[in-house]
Tab-separated table of C-alpha atoms in Angstrom:
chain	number	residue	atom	x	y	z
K	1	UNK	CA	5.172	7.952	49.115
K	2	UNK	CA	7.666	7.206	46.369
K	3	UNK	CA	5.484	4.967	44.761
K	4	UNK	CA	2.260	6.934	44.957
K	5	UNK	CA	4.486	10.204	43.340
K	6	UNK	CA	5.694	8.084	40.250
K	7	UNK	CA	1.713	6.271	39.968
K	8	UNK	CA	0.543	9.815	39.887
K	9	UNK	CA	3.053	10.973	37.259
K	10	UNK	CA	1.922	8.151	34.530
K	11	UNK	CA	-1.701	8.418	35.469
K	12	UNK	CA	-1.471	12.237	34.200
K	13	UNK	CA	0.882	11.465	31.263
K	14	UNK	CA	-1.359	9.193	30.022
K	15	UNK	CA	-4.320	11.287	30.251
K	16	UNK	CA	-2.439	13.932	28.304
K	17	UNK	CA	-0.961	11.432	25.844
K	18	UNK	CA	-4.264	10.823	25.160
K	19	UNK	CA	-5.892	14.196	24.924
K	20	UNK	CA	-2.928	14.993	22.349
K	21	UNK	CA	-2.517	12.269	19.907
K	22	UNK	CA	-3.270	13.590	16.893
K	23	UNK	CA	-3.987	16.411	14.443
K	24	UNK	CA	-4.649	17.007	11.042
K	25	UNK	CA	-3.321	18.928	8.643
K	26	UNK	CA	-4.744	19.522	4.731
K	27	UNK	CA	-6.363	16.245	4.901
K	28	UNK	CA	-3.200	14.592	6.659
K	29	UNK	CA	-2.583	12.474	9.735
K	30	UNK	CA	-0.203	14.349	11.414
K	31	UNK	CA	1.506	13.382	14.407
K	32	UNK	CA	2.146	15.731	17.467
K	33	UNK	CA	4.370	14.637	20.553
K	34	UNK	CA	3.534	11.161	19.341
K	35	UNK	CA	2.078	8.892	17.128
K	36	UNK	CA	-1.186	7.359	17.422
K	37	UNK	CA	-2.677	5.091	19.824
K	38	UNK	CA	-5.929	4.519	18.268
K	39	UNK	CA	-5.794	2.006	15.706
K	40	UNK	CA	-8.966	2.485	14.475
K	41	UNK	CA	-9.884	4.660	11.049
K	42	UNK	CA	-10.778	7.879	11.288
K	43	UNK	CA	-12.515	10.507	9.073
K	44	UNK	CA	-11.815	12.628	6.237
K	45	UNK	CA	-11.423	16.321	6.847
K	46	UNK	CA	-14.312	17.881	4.693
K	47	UNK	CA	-11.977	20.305	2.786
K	48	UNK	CA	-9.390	18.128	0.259
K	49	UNK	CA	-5.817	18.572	0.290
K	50	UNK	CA	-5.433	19.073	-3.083
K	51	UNK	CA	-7.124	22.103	-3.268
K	52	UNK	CA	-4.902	24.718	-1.674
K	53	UNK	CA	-1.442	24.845	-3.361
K	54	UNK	CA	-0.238	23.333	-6.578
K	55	UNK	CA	3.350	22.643	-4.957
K	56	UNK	CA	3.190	19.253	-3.919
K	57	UNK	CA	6.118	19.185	-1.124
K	58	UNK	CA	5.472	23.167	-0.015
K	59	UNK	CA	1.955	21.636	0.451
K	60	UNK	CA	2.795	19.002	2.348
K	61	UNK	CA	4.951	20.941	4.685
K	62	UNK	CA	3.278	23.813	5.140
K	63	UNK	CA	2.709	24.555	8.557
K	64	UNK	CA	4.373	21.496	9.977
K	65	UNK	CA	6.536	22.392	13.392
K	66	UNK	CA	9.277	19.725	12.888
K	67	UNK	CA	10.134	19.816	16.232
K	68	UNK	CA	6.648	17.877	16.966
K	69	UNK	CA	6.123	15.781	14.185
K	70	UNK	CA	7.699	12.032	14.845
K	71	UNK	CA	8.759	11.263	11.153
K	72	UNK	CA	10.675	13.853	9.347
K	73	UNK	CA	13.454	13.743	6.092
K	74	UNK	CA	16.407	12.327	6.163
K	75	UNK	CA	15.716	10.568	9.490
K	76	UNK	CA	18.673	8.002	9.172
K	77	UNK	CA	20.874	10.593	7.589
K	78	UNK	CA	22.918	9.957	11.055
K	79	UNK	CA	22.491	6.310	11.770
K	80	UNK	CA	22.267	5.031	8.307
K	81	UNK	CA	23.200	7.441	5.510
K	82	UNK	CA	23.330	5.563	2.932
K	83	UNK	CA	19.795	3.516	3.480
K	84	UNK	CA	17.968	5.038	1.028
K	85	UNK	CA	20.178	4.908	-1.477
K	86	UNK	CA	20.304	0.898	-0.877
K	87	UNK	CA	16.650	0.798	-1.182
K	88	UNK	CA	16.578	2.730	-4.748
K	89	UNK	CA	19.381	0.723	-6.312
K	90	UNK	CA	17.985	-2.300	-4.870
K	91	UNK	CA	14.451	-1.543	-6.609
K	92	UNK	CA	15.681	-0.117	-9.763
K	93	UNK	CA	18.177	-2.891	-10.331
K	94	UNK	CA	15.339	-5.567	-9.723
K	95	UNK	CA	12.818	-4.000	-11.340
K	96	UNK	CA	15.300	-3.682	-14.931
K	97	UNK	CA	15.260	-7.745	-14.173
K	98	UNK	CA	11.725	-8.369	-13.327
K	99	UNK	CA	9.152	-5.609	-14.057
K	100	UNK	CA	6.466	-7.422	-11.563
K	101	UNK	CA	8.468	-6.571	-8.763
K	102	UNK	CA	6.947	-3.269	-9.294
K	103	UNK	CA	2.990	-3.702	-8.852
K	104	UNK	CA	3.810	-6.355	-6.339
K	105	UNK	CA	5.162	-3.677	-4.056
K	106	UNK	CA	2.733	-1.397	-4.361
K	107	UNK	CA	-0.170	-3.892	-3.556
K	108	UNK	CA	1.865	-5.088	-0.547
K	109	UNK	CA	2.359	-1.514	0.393
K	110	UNK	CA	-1.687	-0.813	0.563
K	111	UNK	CA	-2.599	-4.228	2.124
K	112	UNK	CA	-0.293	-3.217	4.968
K	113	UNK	CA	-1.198	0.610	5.308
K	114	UNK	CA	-5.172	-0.279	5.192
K	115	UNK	CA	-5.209	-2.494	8.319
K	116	UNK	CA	-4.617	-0.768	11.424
K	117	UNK	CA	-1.814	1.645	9.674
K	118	UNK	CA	1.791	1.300	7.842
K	119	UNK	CA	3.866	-0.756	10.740
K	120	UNK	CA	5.000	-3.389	8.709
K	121	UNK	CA	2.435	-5.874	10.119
K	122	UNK	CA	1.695	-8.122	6.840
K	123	UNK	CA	5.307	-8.980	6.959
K	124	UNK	CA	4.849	-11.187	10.235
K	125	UNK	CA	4.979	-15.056	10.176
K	126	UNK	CA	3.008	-16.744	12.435
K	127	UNK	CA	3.881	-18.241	15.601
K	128	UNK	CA	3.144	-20.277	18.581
K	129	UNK	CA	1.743	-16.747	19.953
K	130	UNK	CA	0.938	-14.930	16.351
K	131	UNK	CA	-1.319	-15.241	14.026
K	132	UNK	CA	-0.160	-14.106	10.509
K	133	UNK	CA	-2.247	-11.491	8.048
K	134	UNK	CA	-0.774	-13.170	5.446
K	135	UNK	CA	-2.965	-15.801	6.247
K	136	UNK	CA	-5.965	-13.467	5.237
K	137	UNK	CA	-7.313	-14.795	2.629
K	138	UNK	CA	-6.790	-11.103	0.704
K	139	UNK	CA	-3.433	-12.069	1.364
K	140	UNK	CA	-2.482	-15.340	0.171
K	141	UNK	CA	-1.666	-14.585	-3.098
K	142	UNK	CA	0.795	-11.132	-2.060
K	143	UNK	CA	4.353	-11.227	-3.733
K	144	UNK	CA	7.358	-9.052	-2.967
K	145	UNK	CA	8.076	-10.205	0.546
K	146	UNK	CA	11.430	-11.690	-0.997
K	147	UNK	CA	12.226	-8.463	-2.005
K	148	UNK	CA	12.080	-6.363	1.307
K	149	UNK	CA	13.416	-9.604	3.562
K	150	UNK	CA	16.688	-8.901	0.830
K	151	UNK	CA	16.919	-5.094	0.650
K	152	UNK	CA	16.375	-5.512	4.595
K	153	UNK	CA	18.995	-7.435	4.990
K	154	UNK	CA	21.654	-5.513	3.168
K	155	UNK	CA	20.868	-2.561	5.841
K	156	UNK	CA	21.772	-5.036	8.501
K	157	UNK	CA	25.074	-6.069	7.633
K	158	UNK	CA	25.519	-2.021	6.755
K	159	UNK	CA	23.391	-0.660	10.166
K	160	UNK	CA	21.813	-3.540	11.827
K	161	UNK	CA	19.217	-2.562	13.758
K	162	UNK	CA	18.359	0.849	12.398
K	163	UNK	CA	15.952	0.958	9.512
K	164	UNK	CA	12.252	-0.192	10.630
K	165	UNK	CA	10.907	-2.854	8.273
K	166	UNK	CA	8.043	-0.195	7.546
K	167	UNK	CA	10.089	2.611	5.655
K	168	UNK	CA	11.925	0.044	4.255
K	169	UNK	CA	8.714	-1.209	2.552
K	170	UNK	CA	7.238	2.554	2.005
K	171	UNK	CA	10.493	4.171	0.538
K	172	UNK	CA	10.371	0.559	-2.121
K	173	UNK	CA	6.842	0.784	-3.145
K	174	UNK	CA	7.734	4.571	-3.807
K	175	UNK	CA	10.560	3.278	-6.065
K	176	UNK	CA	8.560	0.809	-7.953
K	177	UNK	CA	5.932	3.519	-8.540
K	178	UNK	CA	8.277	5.354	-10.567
K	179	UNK	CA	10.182	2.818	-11.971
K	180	UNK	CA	6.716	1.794	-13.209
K	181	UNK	CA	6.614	5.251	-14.989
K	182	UNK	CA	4.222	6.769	-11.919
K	183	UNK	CA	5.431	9.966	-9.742
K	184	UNK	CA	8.076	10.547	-7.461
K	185	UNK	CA	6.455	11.693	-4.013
K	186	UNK	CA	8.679	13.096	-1.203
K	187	UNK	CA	7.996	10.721	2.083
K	188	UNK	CA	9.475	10.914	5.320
K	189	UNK	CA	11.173	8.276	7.747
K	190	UNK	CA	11.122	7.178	11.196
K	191	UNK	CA	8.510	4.448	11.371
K	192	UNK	CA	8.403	1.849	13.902
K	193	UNK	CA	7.176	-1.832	13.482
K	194	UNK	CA	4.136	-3.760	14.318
K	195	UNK	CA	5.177	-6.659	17.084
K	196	UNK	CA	1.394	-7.685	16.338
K	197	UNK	CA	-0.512	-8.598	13.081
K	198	UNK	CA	-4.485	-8.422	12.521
K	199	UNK	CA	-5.810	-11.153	10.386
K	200	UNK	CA	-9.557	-10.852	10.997
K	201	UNK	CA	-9.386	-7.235	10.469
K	202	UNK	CA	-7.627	-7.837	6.841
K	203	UNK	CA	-10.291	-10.783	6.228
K	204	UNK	CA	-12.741	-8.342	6.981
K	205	UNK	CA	-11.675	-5.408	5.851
K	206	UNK	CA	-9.845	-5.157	2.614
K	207	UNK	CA	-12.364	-4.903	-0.226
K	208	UNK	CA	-12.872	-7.011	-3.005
K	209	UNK	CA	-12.844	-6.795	-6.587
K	210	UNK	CA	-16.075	-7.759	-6.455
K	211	UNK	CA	-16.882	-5.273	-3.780
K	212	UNK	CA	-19.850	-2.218	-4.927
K	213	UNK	CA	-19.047	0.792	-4.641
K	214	UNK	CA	-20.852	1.465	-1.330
K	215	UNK	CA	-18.058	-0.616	0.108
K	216	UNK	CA	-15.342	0.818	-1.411
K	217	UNK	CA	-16.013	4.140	-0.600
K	218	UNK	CA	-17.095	3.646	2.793
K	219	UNK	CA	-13.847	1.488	3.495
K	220	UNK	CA	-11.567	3.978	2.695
K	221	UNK	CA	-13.721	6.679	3.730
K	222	UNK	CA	-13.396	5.107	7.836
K	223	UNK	CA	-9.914	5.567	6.856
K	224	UNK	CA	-10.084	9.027	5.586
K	225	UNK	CA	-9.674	9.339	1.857
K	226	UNK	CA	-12.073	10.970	-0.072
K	227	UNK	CA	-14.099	10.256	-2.735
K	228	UNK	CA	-11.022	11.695	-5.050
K	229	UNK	CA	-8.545	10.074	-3.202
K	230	UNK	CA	-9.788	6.569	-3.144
K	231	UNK	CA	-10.201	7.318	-7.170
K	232	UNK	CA	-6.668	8.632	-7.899
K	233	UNK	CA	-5.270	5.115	-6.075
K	234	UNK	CA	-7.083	2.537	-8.092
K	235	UNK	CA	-4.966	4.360	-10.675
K	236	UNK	CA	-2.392	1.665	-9.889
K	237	UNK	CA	-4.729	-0.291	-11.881
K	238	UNK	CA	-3.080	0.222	-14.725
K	239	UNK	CA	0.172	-2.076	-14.197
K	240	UNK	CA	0.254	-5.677	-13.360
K	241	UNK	CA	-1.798	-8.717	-14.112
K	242	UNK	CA	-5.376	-10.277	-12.855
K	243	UNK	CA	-6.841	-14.078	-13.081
K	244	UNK	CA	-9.799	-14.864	-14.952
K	245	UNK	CA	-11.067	-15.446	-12.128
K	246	UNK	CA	-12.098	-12.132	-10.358
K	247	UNK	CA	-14.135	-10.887	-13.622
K	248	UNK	CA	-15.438	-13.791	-15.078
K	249	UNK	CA	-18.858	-13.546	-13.603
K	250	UNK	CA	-18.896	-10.336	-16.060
K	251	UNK	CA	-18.599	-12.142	-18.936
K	252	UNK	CA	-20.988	-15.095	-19.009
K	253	UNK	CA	-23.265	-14.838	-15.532
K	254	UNK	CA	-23.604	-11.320	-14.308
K	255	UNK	CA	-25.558	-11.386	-10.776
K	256	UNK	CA	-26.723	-14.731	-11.653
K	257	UNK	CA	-28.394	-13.675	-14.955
K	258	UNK	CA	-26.973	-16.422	-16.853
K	259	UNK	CA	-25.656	-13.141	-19.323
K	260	UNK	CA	-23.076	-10.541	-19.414
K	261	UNK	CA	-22.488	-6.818	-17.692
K	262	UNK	CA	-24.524	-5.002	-19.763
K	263	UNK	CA	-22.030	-2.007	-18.594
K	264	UNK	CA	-19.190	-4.319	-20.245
K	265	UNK	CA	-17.924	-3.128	-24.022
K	266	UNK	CA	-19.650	-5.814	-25.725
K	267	UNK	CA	-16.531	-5.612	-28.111
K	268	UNK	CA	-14.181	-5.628	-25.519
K	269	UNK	CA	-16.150	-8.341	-23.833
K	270	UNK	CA	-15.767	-11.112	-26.623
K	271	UNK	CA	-11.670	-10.554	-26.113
K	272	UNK	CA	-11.628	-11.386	-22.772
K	273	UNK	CA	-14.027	-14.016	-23.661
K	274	UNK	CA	-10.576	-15.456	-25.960
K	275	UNK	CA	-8.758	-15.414	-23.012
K	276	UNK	CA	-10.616	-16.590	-20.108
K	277	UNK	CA	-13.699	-19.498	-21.449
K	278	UNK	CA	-16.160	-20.246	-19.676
K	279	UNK	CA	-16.367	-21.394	-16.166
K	280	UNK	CA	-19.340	-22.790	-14.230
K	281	UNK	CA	-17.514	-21.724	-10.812
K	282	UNK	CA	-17.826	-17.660	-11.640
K	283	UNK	CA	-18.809	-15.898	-8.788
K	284	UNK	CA	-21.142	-13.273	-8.611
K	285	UNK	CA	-20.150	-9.994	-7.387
K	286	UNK	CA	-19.705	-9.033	-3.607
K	287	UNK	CA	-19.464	-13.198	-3.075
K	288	UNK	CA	-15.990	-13.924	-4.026
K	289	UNK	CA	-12.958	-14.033	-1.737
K	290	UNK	CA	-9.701	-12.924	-3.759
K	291	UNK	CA	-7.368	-9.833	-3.746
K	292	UNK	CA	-7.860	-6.800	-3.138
K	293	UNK	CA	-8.169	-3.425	-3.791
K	294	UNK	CA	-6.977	-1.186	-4.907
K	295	UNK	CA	-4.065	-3.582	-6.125
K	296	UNK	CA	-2.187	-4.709	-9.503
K	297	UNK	CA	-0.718	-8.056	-8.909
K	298	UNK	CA	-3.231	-10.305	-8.809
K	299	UNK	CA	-1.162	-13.434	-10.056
K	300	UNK	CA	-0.869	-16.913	-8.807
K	301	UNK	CA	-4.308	-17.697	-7.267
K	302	UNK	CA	-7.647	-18.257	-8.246
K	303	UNK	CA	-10.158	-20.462	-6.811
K	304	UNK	CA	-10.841	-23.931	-6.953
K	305	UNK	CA	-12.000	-25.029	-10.222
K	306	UNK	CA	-11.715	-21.232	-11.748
K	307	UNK	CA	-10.431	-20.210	-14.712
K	308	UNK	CA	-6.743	-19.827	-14.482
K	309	UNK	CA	-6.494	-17.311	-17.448
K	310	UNK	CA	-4.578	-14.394	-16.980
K	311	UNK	CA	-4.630	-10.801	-18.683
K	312	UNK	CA	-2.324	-7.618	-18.070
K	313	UNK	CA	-4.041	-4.833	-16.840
K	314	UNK	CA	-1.498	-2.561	-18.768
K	315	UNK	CA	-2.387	-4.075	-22.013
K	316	UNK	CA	1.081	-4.293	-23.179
K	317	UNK	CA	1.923	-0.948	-21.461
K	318	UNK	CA	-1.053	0.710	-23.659
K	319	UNK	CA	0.295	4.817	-24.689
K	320	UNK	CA	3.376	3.642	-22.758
K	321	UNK	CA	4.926	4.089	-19.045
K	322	UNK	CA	3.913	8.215	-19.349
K	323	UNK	CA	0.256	6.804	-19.410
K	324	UNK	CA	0.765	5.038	-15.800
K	325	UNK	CA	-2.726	5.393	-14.763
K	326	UNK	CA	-4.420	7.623	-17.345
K	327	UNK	CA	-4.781	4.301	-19.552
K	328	UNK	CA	-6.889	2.942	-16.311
K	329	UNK	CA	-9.419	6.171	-16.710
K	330	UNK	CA	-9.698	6.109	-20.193
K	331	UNK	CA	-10.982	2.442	-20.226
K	332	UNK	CA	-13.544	3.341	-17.336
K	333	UNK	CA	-14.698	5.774	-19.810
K	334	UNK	CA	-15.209	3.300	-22.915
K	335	UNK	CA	-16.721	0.740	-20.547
K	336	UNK	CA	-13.397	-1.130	-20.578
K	337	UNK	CA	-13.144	-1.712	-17.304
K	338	UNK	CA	-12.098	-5.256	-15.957
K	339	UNK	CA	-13.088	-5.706	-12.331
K	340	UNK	CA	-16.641	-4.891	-11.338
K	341	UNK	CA	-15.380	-2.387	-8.393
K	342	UNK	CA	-12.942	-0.990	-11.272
K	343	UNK	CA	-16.353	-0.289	-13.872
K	344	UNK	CA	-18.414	0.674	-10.626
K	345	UNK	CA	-16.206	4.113	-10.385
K	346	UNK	CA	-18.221	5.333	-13.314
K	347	UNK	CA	-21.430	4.543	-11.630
K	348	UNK	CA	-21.512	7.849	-8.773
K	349	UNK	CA	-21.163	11.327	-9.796
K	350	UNK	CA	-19.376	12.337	-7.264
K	351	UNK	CA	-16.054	9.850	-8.545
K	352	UNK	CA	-16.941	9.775	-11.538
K	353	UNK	CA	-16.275	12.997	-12.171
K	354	UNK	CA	-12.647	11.786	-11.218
K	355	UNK	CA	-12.331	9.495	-13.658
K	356	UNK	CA	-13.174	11.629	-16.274
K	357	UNK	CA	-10.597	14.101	-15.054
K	358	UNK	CA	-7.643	11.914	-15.103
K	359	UNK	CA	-8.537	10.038	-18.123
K	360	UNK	CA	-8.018	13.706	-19.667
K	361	UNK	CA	-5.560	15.177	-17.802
K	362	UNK	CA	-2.378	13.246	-17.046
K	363	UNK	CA	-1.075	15.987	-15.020
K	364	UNK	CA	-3.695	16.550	-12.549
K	365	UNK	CA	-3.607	12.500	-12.046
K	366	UNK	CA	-0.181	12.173	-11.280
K	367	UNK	CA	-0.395	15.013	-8.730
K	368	UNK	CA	-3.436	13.541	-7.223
K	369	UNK	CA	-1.941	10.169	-7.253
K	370	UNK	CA	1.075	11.037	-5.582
K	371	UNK	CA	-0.803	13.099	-2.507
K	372	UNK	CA	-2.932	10.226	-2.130
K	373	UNK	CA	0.257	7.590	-2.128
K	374	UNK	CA	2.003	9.883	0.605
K	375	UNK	CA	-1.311	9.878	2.667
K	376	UNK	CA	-1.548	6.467	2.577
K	377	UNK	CA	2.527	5.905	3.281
K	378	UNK	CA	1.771	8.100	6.504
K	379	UNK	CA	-1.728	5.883	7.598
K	380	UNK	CA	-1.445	5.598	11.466
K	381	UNK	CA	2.133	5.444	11.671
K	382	UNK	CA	3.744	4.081	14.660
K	383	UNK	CA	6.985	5.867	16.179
K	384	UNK	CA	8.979	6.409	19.061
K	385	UNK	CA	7.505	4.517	22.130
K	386	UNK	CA	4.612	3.031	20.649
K	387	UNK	CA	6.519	1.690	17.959
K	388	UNK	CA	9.126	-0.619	17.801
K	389	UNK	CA	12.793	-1.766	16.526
K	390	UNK	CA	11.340	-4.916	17.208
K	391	UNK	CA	11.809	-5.335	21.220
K	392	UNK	CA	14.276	-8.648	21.317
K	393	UNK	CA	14.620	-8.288	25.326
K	394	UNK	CA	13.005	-11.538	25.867
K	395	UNK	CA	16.393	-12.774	23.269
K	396	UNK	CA	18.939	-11.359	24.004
K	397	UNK	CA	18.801	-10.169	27.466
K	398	UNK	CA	18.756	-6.696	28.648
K	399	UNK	CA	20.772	-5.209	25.833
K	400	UNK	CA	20.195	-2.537	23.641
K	401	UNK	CA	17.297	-3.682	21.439
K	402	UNK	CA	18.161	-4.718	17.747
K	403	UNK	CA	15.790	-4.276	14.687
K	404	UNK	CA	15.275	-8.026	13.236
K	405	UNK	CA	14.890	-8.751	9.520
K	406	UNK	CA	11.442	-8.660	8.323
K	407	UNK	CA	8.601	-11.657	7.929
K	408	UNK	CA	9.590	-12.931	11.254
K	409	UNK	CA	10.081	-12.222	15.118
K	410	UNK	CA	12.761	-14.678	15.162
K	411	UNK	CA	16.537	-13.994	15.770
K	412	UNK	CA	18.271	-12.677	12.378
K	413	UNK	CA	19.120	-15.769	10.142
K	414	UNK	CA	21.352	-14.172	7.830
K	415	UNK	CA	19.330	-14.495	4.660
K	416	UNK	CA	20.492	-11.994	1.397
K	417	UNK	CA	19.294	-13.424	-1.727
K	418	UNK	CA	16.202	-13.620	-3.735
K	419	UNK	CA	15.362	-16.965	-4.805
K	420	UNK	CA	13.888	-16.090	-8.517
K	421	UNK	CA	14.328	-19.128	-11.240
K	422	UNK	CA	16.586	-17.536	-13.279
K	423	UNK	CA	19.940	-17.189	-11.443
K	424	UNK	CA	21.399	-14.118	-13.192
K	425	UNK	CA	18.796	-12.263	-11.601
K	426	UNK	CA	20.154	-13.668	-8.177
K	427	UNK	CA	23.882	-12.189	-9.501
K	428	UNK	CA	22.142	-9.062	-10.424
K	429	UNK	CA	21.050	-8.465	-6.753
K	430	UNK	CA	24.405	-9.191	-5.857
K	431	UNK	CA	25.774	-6.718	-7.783
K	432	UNK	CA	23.693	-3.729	-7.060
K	433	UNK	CA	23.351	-4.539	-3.152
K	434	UNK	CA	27.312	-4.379	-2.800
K	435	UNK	CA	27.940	-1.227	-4.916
């Protein structure tokens, strides 16, 4: 009788588990007595967030019962006080020694948030029971993973298993945004990890820079941004490098034409035509596999054969670090616009409109951009029970489960250092993740 009670008691728990997942609030996932179980995308609330209160944290709060929502401020302000502040020297100290760190973050923030939610899954290595999205091939050629597996580390030896690998990586792309001259955006804590990655969903699902934009917006329309919000991110555009590579099919074989974009600058188009010469294996668009988007990094790959030329997206930080993102617009605008998904935001009314705001006003960008960022920090979070500090059980018995390090399920190896080639930048680390 026992038994049937108890059976009873999860069957109806379940169903209202269920029945209350989720809600949403100004265009936000918001979590209720738990976070969500459906890892699917969902869609955008027809009314944007941005258009009800110019106060970007009042906004974001409004309404929110704190006693329901899983993630809230300060969330380790108990168990780890001082993790946040670890993560923001950390950053700060490695970006001073290697700018790259920052766009590198923020691409490895999206390709984990975009497939099936922020839960730290990209991080995984494979194993005899995993298969890893890093083997995506949108993936291969992500950087940064040095950097968490070392900030992450330093919050062991401080609070071992405490901090999820997933704010870890939200709170340092947040960093590098403004390190990179981009906006500060208030985010809040409490994520679990991912035990589980999704490889064929990244394969299939993370567009291309050769991607139309039909694809783009219906990609991160399923996971609901708007037509304004999927503009204000490829704003990260506007740091970082690319490979010849992903355009090239612009400049000397445009959808098999044997000639250029005729949407290309024609003057702009003979520069890059100095940097990346021609190469017979130029895709055409929509055909080739390589990074994706919206991302800033894309260094360190390029197919077989291609053309291995590489050009900085910020142009040598073109109107300087308080044009983060503007610079990105204003190119759009003059037909200056490197990838074909980049130029193709120009092409609809209803975001091109966008791009013509933010090219003009910096302001209005930077808010946008930094709604949009939280959004995406707070994609189908996992926490509480259907999250995890990942559950080592199986390791080390029936214990109290400990958080490992991230880019592996395997026990903790004690790894704390970057490996970069130039070793002062290993003492710099040092330095800042002791102080």
């Amino acid at each position: 009788m026992m038994r049937f009670i108890v059976t009873c008691l999860v069957i109806a728990l379940s169903v209202y588990v269920a029945y209350h997942g989720l809600e949403y609030d100004h265009g936000f996932i918001r979590l209720t007595k738990r976070s969500p179980g459906n890892r699917t995308g969902v869609k955008a609330p027809e009314k944007s967030p941005f258009d009800d209160n110019d106060n970007l944290i009042s906004l974001y709060m409004e309404d929110s019962d704190q006693s329901s929502y899983s993630l809230h401020y300060d969330f380790y302000q108990d168990s780890c006080p001082t993790a946040e502040r670890i993560i923001t020297k950390g950053i700060r100290e490695l970006y001073a020694a290697k700018p790259s760190v920052a766009p590198s973050l923020i691409r490895l923030l999206f390709h984990d948030c975009f497939i099936e939610g922020c839960d730290a899954s990209v991080l995984l290595d494979a194993d005899e029971s995993l298969t890893s999205e890093k083997e995506a091939s949108p993936n291969q050629s992500l950087k940064g993973f040095d950097v968490i597996e070392s900030i992450k580390s330093e919050l062991e030896k401080v609070c071992p298993g405490v901090v999820s690998c997933a704010d870890v990586l939200v709170l340092a792309a947040r960093e590098a945004v403004l390190m990179a001259g981009g906006p500060f955006y208030p985010l809040e804590t409490g994520r679990r990890d991912s035990v589980v990655a999704f490889k064929e969903i990244a394969e299939r699902e993370l567009p291309s820079p050769q991607a139309s934009i039909s694809v783009i917006l219906a990609r991160f329309g399923t996971r609901g941004f708007n037509e304004r919000e999927t503009v204000s991110l490829f704003g990260a555009h506007s740091i970082g490098i690319t490979h010849c590579t992903f355009f090239e099919d612009r400049l000397y074989n445009f959808s098999g034409t044997g000639k250029p974009d005729p949407e290309l600058d024609t003057g702009f188009q003979q520069e890059l035509k100095t940097k990346c010469p021609y190469s017979s294996s130029a895709p055409s668009p929509g055909t080739g596999v390589g990074p994706s988007m919206p991302a800033s990094d894309y260094g360190g790959v390029s197919s077989a054969g291609g053309n291995d030329g590489v050009v900085d997206l910020s142009y040598n930080n073109e109107g300087g670090e308080e044009n983060f993102g503007t610079r990105y617009y204003r190119r759009l605008m003059q037909k200056k616009g490197l990838m074909y998904a980049d130029q193709q935001l120009t092409g609809r009314e209803e975001t091109e409109m966008w791009v013509r705001a933010y090219a003009s006003d910096a302001q209005l960008f930077r808010r946008d951009f930094a709604m949009s960022m939280m959004k995406l920090s707070n994609y189908h979070v996992l926490t509480g029970p259907l999250g995890n500090l990942y559950n080592a059980a199986k390791l080390i018995g029936h214990q109290v489960c400990r958080q490992l390090p991230c880019l592996t399920r395997k026990p903790f190896s004690g790894f704390d250092k970057l490996t970069f080639a130039d070793n002062n930048i290993n003492k710099q680390i040092g330095n800042v993740m002791t102080s």
